[in-house]
Coordinates of C-alpha atoms in Angstrom, one line a residue:
M16 CA 7.2 -0.1 -18.9
L17 CA 6.1 -2.4 -16.2
L18 CA 9.5 -2.6 -14.5
G19 CA 9.4 1.2 -14.0
H20 CA 5.9 1.2 -12.5
V21 CA 6.7 -1.6 -10.0
G22 CA 10.0 -0.2 -9.0
L23 CA 8.8 3.3 -8.5
T24 CA 5.9 2.0 -6.5
A25 CA 8.3 0.2 -4.2
R26 CA 10.5 3.2 -3.9
A27 CA 7.5 5.4 -3.0
L28 CA 6.5 2.9 -0.3
V29 CA 9.9 3.2 1.3
F30 CA 9.6 7.0 1.2
A31 CA 6.1 6.8 2.6
V32 CA 7.3 4.7 5.6
V33 CA 10.1 7.1 6.3
G34 CA 7.7 10.0 6.0
Y35 CA 5.3 8.4 8.5
F36 CA 8.0 8.0 11.1
V37 CA 9.2 11.6 10.5
L38 CA 5.6 12.9 11.0
R39 CA 5.1 10.8 14.1
T40 CA 8.3 12.2 15.5
A41 CA 7.2 15.7 14.8
I42 CA 3.8 15.2 16.4
D43 CA 5.2 13.6 19.5
F44 CA 7.9 16.4 19.8
D45 CA 10.5 13.7 20.4
A46 CA 13.6 14.3 18.3
D47 CA 15.4 11.3 19.9
S48 CA 12.9 8.9 18.2
A49 CA 13.7 10.2 14.6
V50 CA 14.9 7.4 12.3
G51 CA 16.3 7.3 8.8
V52 CA 15.5 4.7 6.1
D53 CA 17.3 1.9 8.0
G54 CA 15.5 2.6 11.2
A55 CA 12.1 2.9 9.5
L56 CA 12.6 -0.4 7.8
A57 CA 13.8 -2.0 11.0
R58 CA 10.7 -0.8 12.8
L59 CA 8.6 -2.1 10.0
H60 CA 10.3 -5.5 10.3
R61 CA 9.1 -5.8 13.9
Q62 CA 5.4 -5.5 12.9
P63 CA 3.2 -8.6 12.5
L64 CA 3.4 -8.6 8.6
G65 CA 6.7 -6.7 8.5
P66 CA 8.9 -9.4 7.1
W67 CA 6.4 -10.0 4.2
I68 CA 6.2 -6.3 3.5
L69 CA 10.0 -5.9 3.6
G70 CA 10.3 -8.8 1.2
L71 CA 7.9 -7.2 -1.3
V72 CA 9.7 -3.9 -0.9
A73 CA 13.1 -5.5 -1.5
A74 CA 11.8 -7.3 -4.6
G75 CA 10.4 -4.0 -5.9
L76 CA 13.6 -2.2 -5.3
L77 CA 15.5 -4.9 -7.2
V78 CA 13.0 -4.4 -10.0
F79 CA 13.7 -0.7 -9.8
A80 CA 17.4 -1.3 -10.0
A81 CA 16.9 -3.5 -13.1
F82 CA 14.8 -0.8 -14.7
S83 CA 17.4 1.9 -14.0
L84 CA 20.1 -0.2 -15.6
L85 CA 18.0 -0.9 -18.6
E86 CA 17.0 2.8 -18.9
A87 CA 20.7 3.8 -18.6
R88 CA 21.7 1.4 -21.3
H89 CA 19.1 2.4 -23.8
R90 CA 18.8 6.2 -23.2
R91 CA 20.0 8.4 -26.0
L92 CA 21.6 11.7 -25.0

């Protein structure tokens, strides 16, 4: 299903951004610069193309939410 692919890709992008900042913190040995999801997305927003990327990620996460709702509705247990 296309909704699932787009949504999971957006979710993976969010986790990749957070992972990048965690790796950067580990390499720099600076625990004070560690950020979570909100901090990683805030730092991404300050980049030149950050607002555009965040808009795409937000749209993808909304698609993932719609996919999750549809999957929950039609899943048979």
